[in-house]
Amino acid sequence: MSNLPRRTRTYQNHHMDSTRWDYFEPRNDDIVIATSYKAGTTWTQAILAHLLFPGGRFPAPPFDMSPWLDMRIVPLEVVLNKLKAQQHRRFIKTHLPLDGLPYRQDIKYLYIARDARDVFMSLWNHYSAMKEETFMLMNHLPGRQGDELPPPPKDIHVFWKNWMTRGAFEWESDGWPYWSHLSNVQSWWPYRHLPNIQLFHYSDMLADTEREIRRMAAFLEIDVPDHAWDTLIKAVSFNEMKQQGDLYAPGGGQFWKGGAAAFLHKGTNGRWREVLSDEELVLYEAACKQVLTDDSRKWLENGGPV
């Protein structure tokens, strides 16, 4: 492993195009929020919005302030122009593995991870609630590389088998028809001790939200007045965010049947225990052994200090 991350792969499919980062003009106080998907991205965007704008006085909805740069749907020029016009400290979202992202030492990276089985349950809700128009947009927008995003199967167990045993990119072995959550986590894990990368775990954020937000604020060197903490913690609670879903869900929730309420679904862990059989978890064991190191798997399943 080299001392610093290097971009060695190009990720292009129905959702994303990693080459869009080639046109990004960074600033030395930029923040990148990175996850594979369904691991706390929207929550972290909301947290940063409230850290940067105490009292919730946002210049735009957080999903608009914090664009997903690698997402193909919004024209690149539109995204770049919005970012260029921002006067405040910028926070940009990515779902790229670190081997697909141009790394910079003057940018701070927050990586949020979550147990793959919990990600799966959230992804199933996300996928099965997508509108037909959303599939049409992703699949027929010019420039798509690779296969179309197929409609979700009617059976969650079929989805689990595909997601655990098929890769959507030739170098991945799981994650179909999206991309590998496990490979995404593993790409960041070896660089967790770099001073400008900090890893967070969804379970830790649920267990002690204030502690983890204070850790984010300290890492990002954002000062929060003592009197502001109670209001901030309440504002980013799941119930408060769900009530203001149009403010936080990507695109205000327009891509899903049921809107933002469908996107901000449960926000809980452990639901997989009532769904996945022992036989199905054998597939999970095999996928983890193929992709994750022992230490990254232990952290991914349990959280805690890295």
PDB file of C-alpha atoms in Angstrom:
ATOM      1  CA  MET A   1       0.000   0.000   0.000  1.00  0.00           C
ATOM      2  CA  SER A   2       1.293   3.452  -0.856  1.00  0.00           C
ATOM      3  CA  ASN A   3       1.394   6.062   1.866  1.00  0.00           C
ATOM      4  CA  LEU A   4      -1.395   8.070   0.247  1.00  0.00           C
ATOM      5  CA  PRO A   5      -4.514   6.919  -1.625  1.00  0.00           C
ATOM      6  CA  ARG A   6      -4.368   6.850  -5.415  1.00  0.00           C
ATOM      7  CA  ARG A   7      -7.206   6.713  -7.898  1.00  0.00           C
ATOM      8  CA  THR A   8      -6.785   3.472  -9.819  1.00  0.00           C
ATOM      9  CA  ARG A   9     -10.325   2.768 -11.118  1.00  0.00           C
ATOM     10  CA  THR A  10     -13.074   4.488 -13.057  1.00  0.00           C
ATOM     11  CA  TYR A  11     -16.626   3.922 -11.829  1.00  0.00           C
ATOM     12  CA  GLN A  12     -19.342   4.512 -14.409  1.00  0.00           C
ATOM     13  CA  ASN A  13     -22.830   3.010 -14.410  1.00  0.00           C
ATOM     14  CA  HIS A  14     -26.501   3.971 -14.404  1.00  0.00           C
ATOM     15  CA  HIS A  15     -26.029   6.123 -11.277  1.00  0.00           C
ATOM     16  CA  MET A  16     -22.534   7.504 -11.270  1.00  0.00           C
ATOM     17  CA  ASP A  17     -19.565   8.710 -13.261  1.00  0.00           C
ATOM     18  CA  SER A  18     -16.352   9.095 -11.292  1.00  0.00           C
ATOM     19  CA  THR A  19     -14.726  11.172 -14.057  1.00  0.00           C
ATOM     20  CA  ARG A  20     -16.946  14.130 -13.085  1.00  0.00           C
ATOM     21  CA  TRP A  21     -14.437  14.772 -10.272  1.00  0.00           C
ATOM     22  CA  ASP A  22     -11.835  15.668 -12.907  1.00  0.00           C
ATOM     23  CA  TYR A  23     -13.611  19.004 -13.420  1.00  0.00           C
ATOM     24  CA  PHE A  24     -14.036  19.872  -9.748  1.00  0.00           C
ATOM     25  CA  GLU A  25     -12.071  22.903  -8.518  1.00  0.00           C
ATOM     26  CA  PRO A  26     -11.327  22.279  -4.835  1.00  0.00           C
ATOM     27  CA  ARG A  27     -10.884  24.755  -2.022  1.00  0.00           C
ATOM     28  CA  ASN A  28      -8.618  23.946   0.880  1.00  0.00           C
ATOM     29  CA  ASP A  29     -11.438  23.954   3.426  1.00  0.00           C
ATOM     30  CA  ASP A  30     -13.750  21.650   1.439  1.00  0.00           C
ATOM     31  CA  ILE A  31     -15.378  18.681   3.153  1.00  0.00           C
ATOM     32  CA  VAL A  32     -16.246  15.430   1.391  1.00  0.00           C
ATOM     33  CA  ILE A  33     -18.940  13.184   2.892  1.00  0.00           C
ATOM     34  CA  ALA A  34     -18.374   9.645   1.627  1.00  0.00           C
ATOM     35  CA  THR A  35     -20.420   6.458   2.005  1.00  0.00           C
ATOM     36  CA  SER A  36     -21.241   3.505  -0.206  1.00  0.00           C
ATOM     37  CA  TYR A  37     -25.007   4.188   0.182  1.00  0.00           C
ATOM     38  CA  LYS A  38     -27.725   3.893   2.839  1.00  0.00           C
ATOM     39  CA  ALA A  39     -25.157   4.315   5.599  1.00  0.00           C
ATOM     40  CA  GLY A  40     -25.955   7.762   6.964  1.00  0.00           C
ATOM     41  CA  THR A  41     -25.164  10.073   4.054  1.00  0.00           C
ATOM     42  CA  THR A  42     -28.273  12.241   4.319  1.00  0.00           C
ATOM     43  CA  TRP A  43     -27.989  12.312   8.106  1.00  0.00           C
ATOM     44  CA  THR A  44     -24.383  13.490   7.904  1.00  0.00           C
ATOM     45  CA  GLN A  45     -25.287  16.140   5.333  1.00  0.00           C
ATOM     46  CA  ALA A  46     -27.930  17.429   7.748  1.00  0.00           C
ATOM     47  CA  ILE A  47     -25.443  17.419  10.621  1.00  0.00           C
ATOM     48  CA  LEU A  48     -22.915  19.444   8.638  1.00  0.00           C
ATOM     49  CA  ALA A  49     -25.587  21.873   7.505  1.00  0.00           C
ATOM     50  CA  HIS A  50     -26.501  22.535  11.141  1.00  0.00           C
ATOM     51  CA  LEU A  51     -22.850  22.752  12.218  1.00  0.00           C
ATOM     52  CA  LEU A  52     -22.130  25.339   9.530  1.00  0.00           C
ATOM     53  CA  PHE A  53     -25.432  27.193   9.913  1.00  0.00           C
ATOM     54  CA  PRO A  54     -26.463  27.183  13.578  1.00  0.00           C
ATOM     55  CA  GLY A  55     -30.186  27.498  14.064  1.00  0.00           C
ATOM     56  CA  GLY A  56     -30.927  25.982  10.673  1.00  0.00           C
ATOM     57  CA  ARG A  57     -30.656  29.230   8.716  1.00  0.00           C
ATOM     58  CA  PHE A  58     -29.650  27.459   5.519  1.00  0.00           C
ATOM     59  CA  PRO A  59     -29.098  29.360   2.258  1.00  0.00           C
ATOM     60  CA  ALA A  60     -30.601  26.312   0.466  1.00  0.00           C
ATOM     61  CA  PRO A  61     -31.880  22.854   1.413  1.00  0.00           C
ATOM     62  CA  PRO A  62     -28.982  20.666   2.589  1.00  0.00           C
ATOM     63  CA  PHE A  63     -29.461  18.242  -0.318  1.00  0.00           C
ATOM     64  CA  ASP A  64     -28.989  21.197  -2.674  1.00  0.00           C
ATOM     65  CA  MET A  65     -26.068  22.715  -0.759  1.00  0.00           C
ATOM     66  CA  SER A  66     -24.277  19.369  -0.681  1.00  0.00           C
ATOM     67  CA  PRO A  67     -24.504  17.867  -4.177  1.00  0.00           C
ATOM     68  CA  TRP A  68     -23.643  14.286  -5.066  1.00  0.00           C
ATOM     69  CA  LEU A  69     -20.922  15.182  -7.541  1.00  0.00           C
ATOM     70  CA  ASP A  70     -20.525  11.744  -9.122  1.00  0.00           C
ATOM     71  CA  MET A  71     -24.278  11.334  -9.773  1.00  0.00           C
ATOM     72  CA  ARG A  72     -25.045  11.539 -13.499  1.00  0.00           C
ATOM     73  CA  ILE A  73     -28.571  12.957 -13.359  1.00  0.00           C
ATOM     74  CA  VAL A  74     -27.859  16.641 -12.708  1.00  0.00           C
ATOM     75  CA  PRO A  75     -25.753  18.146 -15.527  1.00  0.00           C
ATOM     76  CA  LEU A  76     -22.152  18.518 -14.409  1.00  0.00           C
ATOM     77  CA  GLU A  77     -22.006  22.172 -15.397  1.00  0.00           C
ATOM     78  CA  VAL A  78     -24.989  22.939 -13.158  1.00  0.00           C
ATOM     79  CA  VAL A  79     -23.378  21.224 -10.170  1.00  0.00           C
ATOM     80  CA  LEU A  80     -19.999  22.880 -10.681  1.00  0.00           C
ATOM     81  CA  ASN A  81     -21.528  26.331 -11.119  1.00  0.00           C
ATOM     82  CA  LYS A  82     -23.532  25.946  -7.913  1.00  0.00           C
ATOM     83  CA  LEU A  83     -20.444  24.884  -6.002  1.00  0.00           C
ATOM     84  CA  LYS A  84     -18.410  27.732  -7.473  1.00  0.00           C
ATOM     85  CA  ALA A  85     -21.042  30.244  -6.374  1.00  0.00           C
ATOM     86  CA  GLN A  86     -21.126  29.020  -2.780  1.00  0.00           C
ATOM     87  CA  GLN A  87     -19.530  31.472  -0.368  1.00  0.00           C
ATOM     88  CA  HIS A  88     -19.818  29.221   2.679  1.00  0.00           C
ATOM     89  CA  ARG A  89     -17.629  26.229   3.494  1.00  0.00           C
ATOM     90  CA  ARG A  90     -18.598  23.519   1.036  1.00  0.00           C
ATOM     91  CA  PHE A  91     -19.514  19.916   1.781  1.00  0.00           C
ATOM     92  CA  ILE A  92     -19.784  17.553  -1.168  1.00  0.00           C
ATOM     93  CA  LYS A  93     -21.275  14.062  -1.239  1.00  0.00           C
ATOM     94  CA  THR A  94     -19.751  11.032  -2.924  1.00  0.00           C
ATOM     95  CA  HIS A  95     -20.568   7.333  -3.077  1.00  0.00           C
ATOM     96  CA  LEU A  96     -17.225   6.444  -4.640  1.00  0.00           C
ATOM     97  CA  PRO A  97     -14.718   4.040  -3.150  1.00  0.00           C
ATOM     98  CA  LEU A  98     -11.442   5.741  -2.345  1.00  0.00           C
ATOM     99  CA  ASP A  99      -9.790   4.023  -5.314  1.00  0.00           C
ATOM    100  CA  GLY A 100     -12.159   5.946  -7.619  1.00  0.00           C
ATOM    101  CA  LEU A 101     -11.796   9.360  -6.002  1.00  0.00           C
ATOM    102  CA  PRO A 102      -8.993  11.884  -6.594  1.00  0.00           C
ATOM    103  CA  TYR A 103      -7.545  12.256  -3.105  1.00  0.00           C
ATOM    104  CA  ARG A 104      -6.282  15.631  -1.877  1.00  0.00           C
ATOM    105  CA  GLN A 105      -4.402  16.292   1.336  1.00  0.00           C
ATOM    106  CA  ASP A 106      -6.006  19.728   1.775  1.00  0.00           C
ATOM    107  CA  ILE A 107      -9.576  18.358   1.846  1.00  0.00           C
ATOM    108  CA  LYS A 108     -11.186  16.684   4.863  1.00  0.00           C
ATOM    109  CA  TYR A 109     -13.044  13.425   4.312  1.00  0.00           C
ATOM    110  CA  LEU A 110     -15.793  12.039   6.537  1.00  0.00           C
ATOM    111  CA  TYR A 111     -16.424   8.370   5.790  1.00  0.00           C
ATOM    112  CA  ILE A 112     -19.606   6.864   7.239  1.00  0.00           C
ATOM    113  CA  ALA A 113     -20.044   3.088   7.354  1.00  0.00           C
ATOM    114  CA  ARG A 114     -22.806   0.725   8.430  1.00  0.00           C
ATOM    115  CA  ASP A 115     -23.226  -3.028   8.850  1.00  0.00           C
ATOM    116  CA  ALA A 116     -23.841  -4.468   5.375  1.00  0.00           C
ATOM    117  CA  ARG A 117     -26.970  -6.274   6.527  1.00  0.00           C
ATOM    118  CA  ASP A 118     -28.514  -3.025   7.745  1.00  0.00           C
ATOM    119  CA  VAL A 119     -27.458  -1.307   4.526  1.00  0.00           C
ATOM    120  CA  PHE A 120     -29.240  -4.056   2.621  1.00  0.00           C
ATOM    121  CA  MET A 121     -32.529  -3.535   4.448  1.00  0.00           C
ATOM    122  CA  SER A 122     -32.406   0.202   3.826  1.00  0.00           C
ATOM    123  CA  LEU A 123     -31.374  -0.294   0.208  1.00  0.00           C
ATOM    124  CA  TRP A 124     -34.301  -2.667  -0.375  1.00  0.00           C
ATOM    125  CA  ASN A 125     -36.722   0.039   0.760  1.00  0.00           C
ATOM    126  CA  HIS A 126     -34.909   2.644  -1.343  1.00  0.00           C
ATOM    127  CA  TYR A 127     -34.837   0.461  -4.470  1.00  0.00           C
ATOM    128  CA  SER A 128     -38.376  -0.888  -4.234  1.00  0.00           C
ATOM    129  CA  ALA A 129     -39.836   2.595  -3.676  1.00  0.00           C
ATOM    130  CA  MET A 130     -38.228   4.177  -6.748  1.00  0.00           C
ATOM    131  CA  LYS A 131     -40.617   5.600  -9.333  1.00  0.00           C
ATOM    132  CA  GLU A 132     -40.740   4.262 -12.877  1.00  0.00           C
ATOM    133  CA  GLU A 133     -39.723   7.722 -14.075  1.00  0.00           C
ATOM    134  CA  THR A 134     -36.546   7.465 -11.999  1.00  0.00           C
ATOM    135  CA  PHE A 135     -35.565   4.225 -13.711  1.00  0.00           C
ATOM    136  CA  MET A 136     -36.299   5.813 -17.083  1.00  0.00           C
ATOM    137  CA  LEU A 137     -34.129   8.808 -16.241  1.00  0.00           C
ATOM    138  CA  MET A 138     -31.139   6.758 -15.081  1.00  0.00           C
ATOM    139  CA  ASN A 139     -31.337   4.206 -17.859  1.00  0.00           C
ATOM    140  CA  HIS A 140     -31.977   6.494 -20.814  1.00  0.00           C
ATOM    141  CA  LEU A 141     -29.999   9.594 -19.916  1.00  0.00           C
ATOM    142  CA  PRO A 142     -27.220   9.831 -22.538  1.00  0.00           C
ATOM    143  CA  GLY A 143     -23.806   8.693 -21.409  1.00  0.00           C
ATOM    144  CA  ARG A 144     -24.818   5.705 -19.316  1.00  0.00           C
ATOM    145  CA  GLN A 145     -22.107   3.054 -19.174  1.00  0.00           C
ATOM    146  CA  GLY A 146     -22.884  -0.613 -18.611  1.00  0.00           C
ATOM    147  CA  ASP A 147     -26.227  -2.288 -18.054  1.00  0.00           C
ATOM    148  CA  GLU A 148     -29.502  -0.608 -17.202  1.00  0.00           C
ATOM    149  CA  LEU A 149     -30.677  -0.537 -13.599  1.00  0.00           C
ATOM    150  CA  PRO A 150     -33.320  -3.281 -13.623  1.00  0.00           C
ATOM    151  CA  PRO A 151     -36.573  -2.982 -11.688  1.00  0.00           C
ATOM    152  CA  PRO A 152     -36.380  -4.552  -8.237  1.00  0.00           C
ATOM    153  CA  PRO A 153     -37.421  -8.180  -7.877  1.00  0.00           C
ATOM    154  CA  LYS A 154     -40.704  -8.793  -6.090  1.00  0.00           C
ATOM    155  CA  ASP A 155     -38.938 -10.914  -3.467  1.00  0.00           C
ATOM    156  CA  ILE A 156     -36.424  -9.425  -1.036  1.00  0.00           C
ATOM    157  CA  HIS A 157     -34.644 -12.782  -0.844  1.00  0.00           C
ATOM    158  CA  VAL A 158     -33.915 -12.729  -4.562  1.00  0.00           C
ATOM    159  CA  PHE A 159     -32.431  -9.282  -4.138  1.00  0.00           C
ATOM    160  CA  TRP A 160     -30.272 -10.462  -1.224  1.00  0.00           C
ATOM    161  CA  LYS A 161     -28.815 -13.341  -3.228  1.00  0.00           C
ATOM    162  CA  ASN A 162     -27.969 -11.067  -6.161  1.00  0.00           C
ATOM    163  CA  TRP A 163     -26.576  -8.335  -3.922  1.00  0.00           C
ATOM    164  CA  MET A 164     -24.349 -10.768  -2.043  1.00  0.00           C
ATOM    165  CA  THR A 165     -23.095 -12.900  -4.931  1.00  0.00           C
ATOM    166  CA  ARG A 166     -22.898 -10.721  -8.052  1.00  0.00           C
ATOM    167  CA  GLY A 167     -20.661  -7.774  -8.823  1.00  0.00           C
ATOM    168  CA  ALA A 168     -21.801  -4.848 -10.947  1.00  0.00           C
ATOM    169  CA  PHE A 169     -18.202  -3.975 -11.879  1.00  0.00           C
ATOM    170  CA  GLU A 170     -15.842  -6.620 -13.184  1.00  0.00           C
ATOM    171  CA  TRP A 171     -13.482  -6.176 -10.200  1.00  0.00           C
ATOM    172  CA  GLU A 172     -16.268  -6.516  -7.614  1.00  0.00           C
ATOM    173  CA  SER A 173     -17.907  -9.697  -6.336  1.00  0.00           C
ATOM    174  CA  ASP A 174     -21.029  -8.298  -4.642  1.00  0.00           C
ATOM    175  CA  GLY A 175     -23.356  -5.287  -4.756  1.00  0.00           C
ATOM    176  CA  TRP A 176     -25.355  -5.979  -7.938  1.00  0.00           C
ATOM    177  CA  PRO A 177     -27.074  -4.059  -9.480  1.00  0.00           C
ATOM    178  CA  TYR A 178     -25.544  -1.062  -7.646  1.00  0.00           C
ATOM    179  CA  TRP A 179     -21.919  -1.395  -6.446  1.00  0.00           C
ATOM    180  CA  SER A 180     -20.165  -3.179  -3.630  1.00  0.00           C
ATOM    181  CA  HIS A 181     -20.727  -1.842  -0.143  1.00  0.00           C
ATOM    182  CA  LEU A 182     -18.027  -4.151   1.201  1.00  0.00           C
ATOM    183  CA  SER A 183     -15.387  -3.084  -1.322  1.00  0.00           C
ATOM    184  CA  ASN A 184     -16.292   0.550  -0.712  1.00  0.00           C
ATOM    185  CA  VAL A 185     -15.640   0.215   3.022  1.00  0.00           C
ATOM    186  CA  GLN A 186     -12.444  -1.760   2.485  1.00  0.00           C
ATOM    187  CA  SER A 187     -11.067   0.896   0.112  1.00  0.00           C
ATOM    188  CA  TRP A 188     -11.175   3.511   2.897  1.00  0.00           C
ATOM    189  CA  TRP A 189     -10.142   1.300   5.811  1.00  0.00           C
ATOM    190  CA  PRO A 190      -6.328   1.222   5.253  1.00  0.00           C
ATOM    191  CA  TYR A 191      -6.214   5.032   5.188  1.00  0.00           C
ATOM    192  CA  ARG A 192      -8.242   5.630   8.351  1.00  0.00           C
ATOM    193  CA  HIS A 193      -5.241   7.054  10.233  1.00  0.00           C
ATOM    194  CA  LEU A 194      -4.496   9.818   7.729  1.00  0.00           C
ATOM    195  CA  PRO A 195      -5.007  13.192   9.425  1.00  0.00           C
ATOM    196  CA  ASN A 196      -7.617  14.380   6.907  1.00  0.00           C
ATOM    197  CA  ILE A 197      -9.724  11.192   6.855  1.00  0.00           C
ATOM    198  CA  GLN A 198     -11.985  10.260   9.735  1.00  0.00           C
ATOM    199  CA  LEU A 199     -14.249   7.222   9.895  1.00  0.00           C
ATOM    200  CA  PHE A 200     -17.630   7.170  11.601  1.00  0.00           C
ATOM    201  CA  HIS A 201     -20.048   4.303  12.142  1.00  0.00           C
ATOM    202  CA  TYR A 202     -23.821   4.562  11.872  1.00  0.00           C
ATOM    203  CA  SER A 203     -24.294   2.466  15.024  1.00  0.00           C
ATOM    204  CA  ASP A 204     -22.091   4.823  17.027  1.00  0.00           C
ATOM    205  CA  MET A 205     -24.034   7.791  15.668  1.00  0.00           C
ATOM    206  CA  LEU A 206     -27.292   6.179  16.809  1.00  0.00           C
ATOM    207  CA  ALA A 207     -25.911   5.188  20.210  1.00  0.00           C
ATOM    208  CA  ASP A 208     -24.463   8.579  21.131  1.00  0.00           C
ATOM    209  CA  THR A 209     -25.360  11.191  18.547  1.00  0.00           C
ATOM    210  CA  GLU A 210     -23.909  14.134  20.454  1.00  0.00           C
ATOM    211  CA  ARG A 211     -20.557  12.438  21.041  1.00  0.00           C
ATOM    212  CA  GLU A 212     -20.160  11.619  17.350  1.00  0.00           C
ATOM    213  CA  ILE A 213     -21.229  15.087  16.189  1.00  0.00           C
ATOM    214  CA  ARG A 214     -18.775  16.649  18.622  1.00  0.00           C
ATOM    215  CA  ARG A 215     -16.111  14.401  17.096  1.00  0.00           C
ATOM    216  CA  MET A 216     -17.082  15.601  13.617  1.00  0.00           C
ATOM    217  CA  ALA A 217     -16.996  19.236  14.711  1.00  0.00           C
ATOM    218  CA  ALA A 218     -13.562  18.822  16.309  1.00  0.00           C
ATOM    219  CA  PHE A 219     -12.178  17.075  13.209  1.00  0.00           C
ATOM    220  CA  LEU A 220     -13.553  19.808  10.944  1.00  0.00           C
ATOM    221  CA  GLU A 221     -12.443  22.569  13.340  1.00  0.00           C
ATOM    222  CA  ILE A 222     -15.948  23.979  13.639  1.00  0.00           C
ATOM    223  CA  ASP A 223     -16.692  25.802  16.893  1.00  0.00           C
ATOM    224  CA  VAL A 224     -20.202  25.298  18.236  1.00  0.00           C
ATOM    225  CA  PRO A 225     -21.369  27.475  21.148  1.00  0.00           C
ATOM    226  CA  ASP A 226     -22.308  25.443  24.221  1.00  0.00           C
ATOM    227  CA  HIS A 227     -25.846  26.785  24.219  1.00  0.00           C
ATOM    228  CA  ALA A 228     -26.434  25.576  20.644  1.00  0.00           C
ATOM    229  CA  TRP A 229     -25.875  21.857  21.206  1.00  0.00           C
ATOM    230  CA  ASP A 230     -29.311  20.853  22.506  1.00  0.00           C
ATOM    231  CA  THR A 231     -31.051  22.522  19.564  1.00  0.00           C
ATOM    232  CA  LEU A 232     -28.622  20.995  17.075  1.00  0.00           C
ATOM    233  CA  ILE A 233     -29.000  17.449  18.415  1.00  0.00           C
ATOM    234  CA  LYS A 234     -32.781  17.706  18.340  1.00  0.00           C
ATOM    235  CA  ALA A 235     -32.754  19.136  14.796  1.00  0.00           C
ATOM    236  CA  VAL A 236     -30.863  16.131  13.406  1.00  0.00           C
ATOM    237  CA  SER A 237     -32.906  13.490  15.225  1.00  0.00           C
ATOM    238  CA  PHE A 238     -34.687  11.072  12.906  1.00  0.00           C
ATOM    239  CA  ASN A 239     -38.155  12.294  13.868  1.00  0.00           C
ATOM    240  CA  GLU A 240     -37.302  15.937  13.268  1.00  0.00           C
ATOM    241  CA  MET A 241     -35.649  15.176   9.939  1.00  0.00           C
ATOM    242  CA  LYS A 242     -38.567  13.010   8.816  1.00  0.00           C
ATOM    243  CA  GLN A 243     -40.987  15.856   9.608  1.00  0.00           C
ATOM    244  CA  GLN A 244     -38.911  18.102   7.335  1.00  0.00           C
ATOM    245  CA  GLY A 245     -38.120  15.414   4.790  1.00  0.00           C
ATOM    246  CA  ASP A 246     -38.518  17.702   1.786  1.00  0.00           C
ATOM    247  CA  LEU A 247     -35.579  19.703   3.142  1.00  0.00           C
ATOM    248  CA  TYR A 248     -33.225  16.756   3.510  1.00  0.00           C
ATOM    249  CA  ALA A 249     -34.127  13.922   1.098  1.00  0.00           C
ATOM    250  CA  PRO A 250     -32.291  14.039  -2.246  1.00  0.00           C
ATOM    251  CA  GLY A 251     -34.283  16.116  -4.692  1.00  0.00           C
ATOM    252  CA  GLY A 252     -36.827  16.706  -1.942  1.00  0.00           C
ATOM    253  CA  GLY A 253     -37.885  13.063  -2.305  1.00  0.00           C
ATOM    254  CA  GLN A 254     -39.133  13.393  -5.891  1.00  0.00           C
ATOM    255  CA  PHE A 255     -37.509  10.129  -7.041  1.00  0.00           C
ATOM    256  CA  TRP A 256     -39.538   7.823  -4.761  1.00  0.00           C
ATOM    257  CA  LYS A 257     -43.155   6.741  -4.465  1.00  0.00           C
ATOM    258  CA  GLY A 258     -44.275   8.355  -1.257  1.00  0.00           C
ATOM    259  CA  GLY A 259     -41.689  11.129  -1.568  1.00  0.00           C
ATOM    260  CA  ALA A 260     -39.349  12.066   1.271  1.00  0.00           C
ATOM    261  CA  ALA A 261     -41.284   9.943   3.757  1.00  0.00           C
ATOM    262  CA  ALA A 262     -40.367   6.848   1.744  1.00  0.00           C
ATOM    263  CA  PHE A 263     -36.717   7.873   1.535  1.00  0.00           C
ATOM    264  CA  LEU A 264     -36.399   8.647   5.267  1.00  0.00           C
ATOM    265  CA  HIS A 265     -37.869   5.270   6.145  1.00  0.00           C
ATOM    266  CA  LYS A 266     -36.816   3.770   9.498  1.00  0.00           C
ATOM    267  CA  GLY A 267     -33.325   4.867  10.466  1.00  0.00           C
ATOM    268  CA  THR A 268     -32.894   1.754  12.634  1.00  0.00           C
ATOM    269  CA  ASN A 269     -30.559  -1.230  12.715  1.00  0.00           C
ATOM    270  CA  GLY A 270     -31.137  -4.955  13.191  1.00  0.00           C
ATOM    271  CA  ARG A 271     -34.219  -5.428  10.992  1.00  0.00           C
ATOM    272  CA  TRP A 272     -32.314  -8.009   8.946  1.00  0.00           C
ATOM    273  CA  ARG A 273     -32.489 -10.480  11.847  1.00  0.00           C
ATOM    274  CA  GLU A 274     -36.190 -11.051  11.165  1.00  0.00           C
ATOM    275  CA  VAL A 275     -35.696 -11.391   7.400  1.00  0.00           C
ATOM    276  CA  LEU A 276     -32.492 -13.256   6.554  1.00  0.00           C
ATOM    277  CA  SER A 277     -32.192 -16.993   7.205  1.00  0.00           C
ATOM    278  CA  ASP A 278     -29.095 -18.813   8.420  1.00  0.00           C
ATOM    279  CA  GLU A 279     -28.641 -20.163   4.890  1.00  0.00           C
ATOM    280  CA  GLU A 280     -28.763 -16.632   3.472  1.00  0.00           C
ATOM    281  CA  LEU A 281     -26.219 -15.425   6.015  1.00  0.00           C
ATOM    282  CA  VAL A 282     -23.787 -18.032   4.689  1.00  0.00           C
ATOM    283  CA  LEU A 283     -23.655 -15.897   1.530  1.00  0.00           C
ATOM    284  CA  TYR A 284     -22.788 -12.891   3.692  1.00  0.00           C
ATOM    285  CA  GLU A 285     -19.977 -14.827   5.391  1.00  0.00           C
ATOM    286  CA  ALA A 286     -18.507 -15.778   2.036  1.00  0.00           C
ATOM    287  CA  ALA A 287     -18.719 -12.221   0.673  1.00  0.00           C
ATOM    288  CA  CYS A 288     -17.052 -10.758   3.771  1.00  0.00           C
ATOM    289  CA  LYS A 289     -14.218 -13.287   3.665  1.00  0.00           C
ATOM    290  CA  GLN A 290     -13.586 -12.449   0.028  1.00  0.00           C
ATOM    291  CA  VAL A 291     -13.484  -8.661   0.435  1.00  0.00           C
ATOM    292  CA  LEU A 292     -12.900  -7.513   4.016  1.00  0.00           C
ATOM    293  CA  THR A 293      -9.879  -7.827   6.258  1.00  0.00           C
ATOM    294  CA  ASP A 294     -10.659  -9.213   9.719  1.00  0.00           C
ATOM    295  CA  ASP A 295     -10.232  -5.852  11.435  1.00  0.00           C
ATOM    296  CA  SER A 296     -12.426  -3.928   8.982  1.00  0.00           C
ATOM    297  CA  ARG A 297     -15.148  -6.568   9.236  1.00  0.00           C
ATOM    298  CA  LYS A 298     -15.096  -6.428  13.032  1.00  0.00           C
ATOM    299  CA  TRP A 299     -15.480  -2.651  12.925  1.00  0.00           C
ATOM    300  CA  LEU A 300     -18.134  -2.758  10.213  1.00  0.00           C
ATOM    301  CA  GLU A 301     -20.285  -5.102  12.272  1.00  0.00           C
ATOM    302  CA  ASN A 302     -19.726  -3.474  15.659  1.00  0.00           C
ATOM    303  CA  GLY A 303     -18.535   0.112  15.285  1.00  0.00           C
ATOM    304  CA  GLY A 304     -16.336   1.637  17.972  1.00  0.00           C
ATOM    305  CA  PRO A 305     -12.880   3.219  17.746  1.00  0.00           C
ATOM    306  CA  VAL A 306     -10.866   2.482  14.586  1.00  0.00           C
TER     307      VAL A 306
END
